[in-house]
Amino acid sequence: MNKVILITGASSGIGKAIATFLHEKGCTVYGTSRNPDKASDCVFPLLALDVREPESIRKAVAEVIERSGRLDVLVNNAGVGITGPLEEIPAQELKAHFDTNFFGPIEVMRAVLPQMRAQKSGLIINITSIAGYMGLPYRSAYSASKGALSLITEALRMEVKAFGIHITDVAPGDFATNIAAGRYHAPVISGSAYEISYGKSLQMMNEHVDHGSDPREMAVAIYEIIEQKQPKVHYKVGAFMQKFSIALKRILPDTVYEKLLMNHYKL
């Protein structure tokens, strides 16, 4: 069957790469964007959807069902980055971050679940992050939001399994996208206790993204998951050392792992 797929945050980066690849594979793909009119080079329909606005979510999901009669796969990809010393990130930025990266994906899942239950089938893929497996310095809120979404995936997966619905998450490492330009950066404040260490860490984070892997690697991984009859609970996609860092966290004492991270970030 030609699968009908909804992908949030598909106007650029990983989301666009996934949507384009699945379209090339013959799937019926609907992407979403907060401002679809600004993305004119997509080969798939781009619907208006802001994960922070439940009404826009309902409208987009309803349009997919009206046009295609079903919805087989949701790729919950929309998200934003955030960096800064936790002490200096404004509270409203922390809340806005979780509205996009955590509460937003939950609302999208809630919107598609009734249709998937009626079909007695469906697949939800939540895009999390390898950063969600560990607390990273100056990326505390990002690690927390992605880690929380991963745990929601585990719980919801068990709640809906009886309806024929599968849920999984895919944690990417660093990919060459525009996330660094779009994320909120707490300013490096002159004279701050964090000025030197945060400034160096911010430069390192941006360099990691600039030299990241090809987003098409994520697209291929998503396609392979869609083709599986029984998707696993979690998947990791990225450079070997980034994936290996998760295994190290499981086996090393906490203080040893913490020292490794501090050495990596030169703290």
Short mmCIF file of C-alpha atoms in Angstrom, two decimals:
data_model
loop_
_atom_site.label_atom_id
_atom_site.label_comp_id
_atom_site.label_asym_id
_atom_site.label_seq_id
_atom_site.Cartn_x
_atom_site.Cartn_y
_atom_site.Cartn_z
CA MET A 1 0.00 0.00 0.00
CA ASN A 2 1.14 3.53 -0.77
CA LYS A 3 1.67 4.91 2.74
CA VAL A 4 0.30 8.32 3.68
CA ILE A 5 2.88 10.15 5.77
CA LEU A 6 2.73 13.41 7.73
CA ILE A 7 6.05 15.04 8.63
CA THR A 8 6.21 18.10 10.88
CA GLY A 9 8.93 20.68 10.38
CA ALA A 10 9.56 19.61 6.78
CA SER A 11 10.52 22.91 5.16
CA SER A 12 14.24 22.51 5.90
CA GLY A 13 16.92 20.36 7.46
CA ILE A 14 16.29 16.79 8.52
CA GLY A 15 12.52 17.07 8.03
CA LYS A 16 12.87 18.21 4.43
CA ALA A 17 15.42 15.48 3.69
CA ILE A 18 13.09 12.81 5.10
CA ALA A 19 10.05 14.13 3.24
CA THR A 20 11.91 14.39 -0.08
CA PHE A 21 13.36 10.88 0.20
CA LEU A 22 10.02 9.30 1.10
CA HIS A 23 8.35 11.16 -1.76
CA GLU A 24 10.98 9.73 -4.11
CA LYS A 25 10.16 6.27 -2.76
CA GLY A 26 6.55 6.68 -3.86
CA CYS A 27 4.94 7.54 -0.53
CA THR A 28 2.19 10.15 -0.28
CA VAL A 29 3.96 12.77 1.79
CA TYR A 30 2.53 15.83 3.50
CA GLY A 31 5.05 18.13 5.11
CA THR A 32 4.28 20.95 7.50
CA SER A 33 5.77 24.33 8.28
CA ARG A 34 4.80 27.36 10.32
CA ASN A 35 5.26 29.42 7.14
CA PRO A 36 4.73 27.16 4.11
CA ASP A 37 4.62 30.13 1.70
CA LYS A 38 8.29 30.79 2.37
CA ALA A 39 9.35 27.32 1.15
CA SER A 40 8.80 27.16 -2.59
CA ASP A 41 11.14 24.33 -3.60
CA CYS A 42 9.45 21.36 -1.91
CA VAL A 43 8.37 18.47 -4.14
CA PHE A 44 5.60 17.52 -1.70
CA PRO A 45 2.58 19.46 -0.34
CA LEU A 46 3.50 21.69 2.58
CA LEU A 47 0.69 22.40 5.05
CA ALA A 48 0.53 25.16 7.65
CA LEU A 49 1.09 23.79 11.15
CA ASP A 50 2.54 25.30 14.30
CA VAL A 51 3.03 22.67 17.01
CA ARG A 52 2.41 25.36 19.63
CA GLU A 53 -1.12 25.98 18.28
CA PRO A 54 -3.51 23.01 18.74
CA GLU A 55 -6.04 24.39 16.24
CA SER A 56 -3.45 24.50 13.45
CA ILE A 57 -2.52 20.90 14.29
CA ARG A 58 -6.14 19.75 14.06
CA LYS A 59 -6.64 21.53 10.74
CA ALA A 60 -3.52 20.02 9.17
CA VAL A 61 -4.34 16.49 10.30
CA ALA A 62 -7.94 16.85 9.11
CA GLU A 63 -6.73 18.06 5.71
CA VAL A 64 -4.46 15.02 5.30
CA ILE A 65 -7.31 12.65 6.16
CA GLU A 66 -9.75 14.50 3.90
CA ARG A 67 -7.35 14.41 0.93
CA SER A 68 -6.03 10.86 1.35
CA GLY A 69 -8.63 9.07 3.46
CA ARG A 70 -6.11 7.75 5.96
CA LEU A 71 -2.89 8.51 7.81
CA ASP A 72 -0.34 5.73 8.12
CA VAL A 73 2.76 7.42 9.53
CA LEU A 74 3.50 10.51 11.60
CA VAL A 75 7.08 11.72 11.76
CA ASN A 76 7.19 14.15 14.70
CA ASN A 77 10.22 16.12 13.57
CA ALA A 78 9.50 19.80 14.32
CA GLY A 79 11.78 21.12 17.00
CA VAL A 80 14.20 23.87 17.96
CA GLY A 81 17.54 24.14 19.68
CA ILE A 82 18.52 26.20 22.69
CA THR A 83 21.87 26.90 24.33
CA GLY A 84 23.09 28.80 27.33
CA PRO A 85 23.94 28.58 31.01
CA LEU A 86 20.76 27.46 32.75
CA GLU A 87 21.14 30.30 35.23
CA GLU A 88 21.06 32.87 32.42
CA ILE A 89 18.39 31.48 30.05
CA PRO A 90 15.20 33.56 30.49
CA ALA A 91 12.29 31.58 31.95
CA GLN A 92 10.05 32.47 29.01
CA GLU A 93 12.61 30.97 26.60
CA LEU A 94 12.71 27.73 28.59
CA LYS A 95 8.91 27.50 28.49
CA ALA A 96 8.79 28.31 24.77
CA HIS A 97 11.38 25.63 24.13
CA PHE A 98 9.36 22.93 25.87
CA ASP A 99 6.19 24.12 24.11
CA THR A 100 7.88 23.32 20.79
CA ASN A 101 10.02 20.28 21.60
CA PHE A 102 7.84 18.46 24.12
CA PHE A 103 4.24 19.64 24.44
CA GLY A 104 3.96 20.29 20.69
CA PRO A 105 4.79 16.72 19.63
CA ILE A 106 2.37 15.43 22.26
CA GLU A 107 -0.45 17.48 20.75
CA VAL A 108 0.35 16.20 17.26
CA MET A 109 0.26 12.60 18.52
CA ARG A 110 -3.08 13.25 20.22
CA ALA A 111 -4.44 14.61 16.95
CA VAL A 112 -3.49 11.56 14.85
CA LEU A 113 -4.26 8.76 17.31
CA PRO A 114 -8.06 8.69 16.78
CA GLN A 115 -7.56 8.12 13.03
CA MET A 116 -4.94 5.45 13.61
CA ARG A 117 -7.18 3.68 16.13
CA ALA A 118 -10.04 3.70 13.61
CA GLN A 119 -7.69 2.17 11.01
CA LYS A 120 -6.33 -0.29 13.60
CA SER A 121 -2.88 0.58 12.32
CA GLY A 122 -0.34 3.36 12.31
CA LEU A 123 3.22 4.33 13.09
CA ILE A 124 4.48 7.35 15.01
CA ILE A 125 8.18 8.21 14.82
CA ASN A 126 9.37 10.84 17.28
CA ILE A 127 12.63 12.55 16.36
CA THR A 128 14.56 13.01 19.60
CA SER A 129 18.34 13.40 19.91
CA ILE A 130 21.43 11.64 21.18
CA ALA A 131 21.71 14.70 23.42
CA GLY A 132 18.53 13.45 25.13
CA TYR A 133 20.41 10.49 26.60
CA MET A 134 22.66 12.70 28.73
CA GLY A 135 22.74 16.12 30.34
CA LEU A 136 25.07 18.24 28.22
CA PRO A 137 26.60 21.47 29.55
CA TYR A 138 25.01 24.60 28.11
CA ARG A 139 22.42 22.42 26.36
CA SER A 140 20.50 21.54 29.52
CA ALA A 141 17.02 22.46 28.26
CA TYR A 142 17.55 20.75 24.91
CA SER A 143 18.79 17.54 26.54
CA ALA A 144 15.84 17.65 28.94
CA SER A 145 13.17 18.23 26.27
CA LYS A 146 14.46 15.45 24.01
CA GLY A 147 14.96 13.07 26.91
CA ALA A 148 11.40 13.73 28.08
CA LEU A 149 10.01 13.05 24.59
CA SER A 150 11.93 9.77 24.50
CA LEU A 151 10.32 8.66 27.79
CA ILE A 152 6.88 9.71 26.55
CA THR A 153 7.53 7.50 23.52
CA GLU A 154 8.25 4.50 25.76
CA ALA A 155 5.10 5.00 27.80
CA LEU A 156 2.69 5.78 24.97
CA ARG A 157 4.03 2.86 22.95
CA MET A 158 2.64 0.47 25.59
CA GLU A 159 -0.66 2.33 25.91
CA VAL A 160 -1.57 2.08 22.21
CA LYS A 161 -0.04 -1.25 21.20
CA ALA A 162 -3.40 -3.01 21.60
CA PHE A 163 -4.83 -0.77 18.85
CA GLY A 164 -2.28 -1.90 16.26
CA ILE A 165 -0.32 1.34 16.56
CA HIS A 166 3.49 1.34 16.78
CA ILE A 167 5.54 4.16 18.30
CA THR A 168 9.30 4.59 18.23
CA ASP A 169 11.86 7.33 18.48
CA VAL A 170 14.94 8.08 16.41
CA ALA A 171 17.79 9.95 18.06
CA PRO A 172 20.08 11.72 15.57
CA GLY A 173 23.55 12.96 16.33
CA ASP A 174 24.99 16.03 14.63
CA PHE A 175 23.77 16.62 11.07
CA ALA A 176 24.61 19.42 8.68
CA THR A 177 21.42 21.50 8.97
CA ASN A 178 20.42 25.07 9.79
CA ILE A 179 19.48 24.24 13.41
CA ALA A 180 22.35 26.34 14.77
CA ALA A 181 20.99 29.43 13.00
CA GLY A 182 17.43 28.83 14.18
CA ARG A 183 17.97 27.94 17.81
CA TYR A 184 17.86 30.33 20.74
CA HIS A 185 21.31 31.27 22.00
CA ALA A 186 21.52 32.89 25.38
CA PRO A 187 23.95 35.77 24.82
CA VAL A 188 27.53 35.47 25.99
CA ILE A 189 27.48 38.16 28.66
CA SER A 190 30.65 40.15 29.21
CA GLY A 191 31.77 39.74 32.79
CA SER A 192 29.50 36.76 33.42
CA ALA A 193 30.84 33.85 35.46
CA TYR A 194 30.12 31.72 32.37
CA GLU A 195 31.53 34.07 29.73
CA ILE A 196 34.67 32.14 28.80
CA SER A 197 33.45 28.54 29.19
CA TYR A 198 30.08 29.14 27.51
CA GLY A 199 31.67 31.11 24.69
CA LYS A 200 34.06 28.25 23.91
CA SER A 201 31.31 25.63 24.20
CA LEU A 202 28.99 27.59 21.90
CA GLN A 203 31.69 27.80 19.24
CA MET A 204 32.30 24.05 19.53
CA MET A 205 28.57 23.23 19.22
CA ASN A 206 28.23 25.31 16.07
CA GLU A 207 31.27 23.64 14.54
CA HIS A 208 29.82 20.19 15.27
CA VAL A 209 26.68 21.07 13.30
CA ASP A 210 28.64 22.61 10.44
CA HIS A 211 30.66 19.41 10.07
CA GLY A 212 27.75 17.05 10.71
CA SER A 213 26.57 14.13 8.61
CA ASP A 214 24.36 14.33 5.52
CA PRO A 215 20.66 14.57 6.56
CA ARG A 216 19.86 12.00 3.84
CA GLU A 217 21.33 9.40 6.23
CA MET A 218 18.41 10.14 8.56
CA ALA A 219 15.97 9.88 5.66
CA VAL A 220 17.21 6.41 4.75
CA ALA A 221 16.94 5.31 8.38
CA ILE A 222 13.34 6.55 8.64
CA TYR A 223 12.39 4.74 5.42
CA GLU A 224 13.86 1.49 6.74
CA ILE A 225 11.92 1.85 10.00
CA ILE A 226 8.68 2.46 8.12
CA GLU A 227 9.26 -0.76 6.18
CA GLN A 228 9.64 -2.83 9.37
CA LYS A 229 6.69 -4.80 10.75
CA GLN A 230 7.80 -4.48 14.37
CA PRO A 231 9.83 -1.28 14.95
CA LYS A 232 12.13 -1.22 17.96
CA VAL A 233 11.60 1.16 20.89
CA HIS A 234 14.64 3.34 20.12
CA TYR A 235 17.00 3.98 17.21
CA LYS A 236 20.20 6.04 17.07
CA VAL A 237 21.56 7.56 13.86
CA GLY A 238 24.86 9.39 13.66
CA ALA A 239 28.63 9.13 13.92
CA PHE A 240 30.01 6.08 15.73
CA MET A 241 31.45 8.01 18.68
CA GLN A 242 28.17 9.86 19.24
CA LYS A 243 26.25 6.59 19.42
CA PHE A 244 29.04 4.99 21.47
CA SER A 245 28.71 7.78 24.05
CA ILE A 246 25.30 6.34 24.98
CA ALA A 247 26.80 2.92 25.61
CA LEU A 248 29.55 4.48 27.73
CA LYS A 249 26.99 6.24 29.90
CA ARG A 250 25.38 2.89 30.69
CA ILE A 251 28.58 1.20 31.81
CA LEU A 252 30.73 3.93 33.35
CA PRO A 253 30.31 5.36 36.86
CA ASP A 254 28.47 8.68 36.73
CA THR A 255 31.44 10.73 37.90
CA VAL A 256 33.76 9.14 35.32
CA TYR A 257 31.30 9.85 32.53
CA GLU A 258 30.86 13.41 33.78
CA LYS A 259 34.64 13.89 33.65
CA LEU A 260 34.72 12.65 30.06
CA LEU A 261 32.07 15.19 29.05
CA MET A 262 33.83 18.02 30.88
CA ASN A 263 37.11 17.15 29.16
CA HIS A 264 35.34 17.07 25.79
CA TYR A 265 33.83 20.51 26.34
CA LYS A 266 37.06 21.76 27.94
CA LEU A 267 35.36 22.72 31.20
#
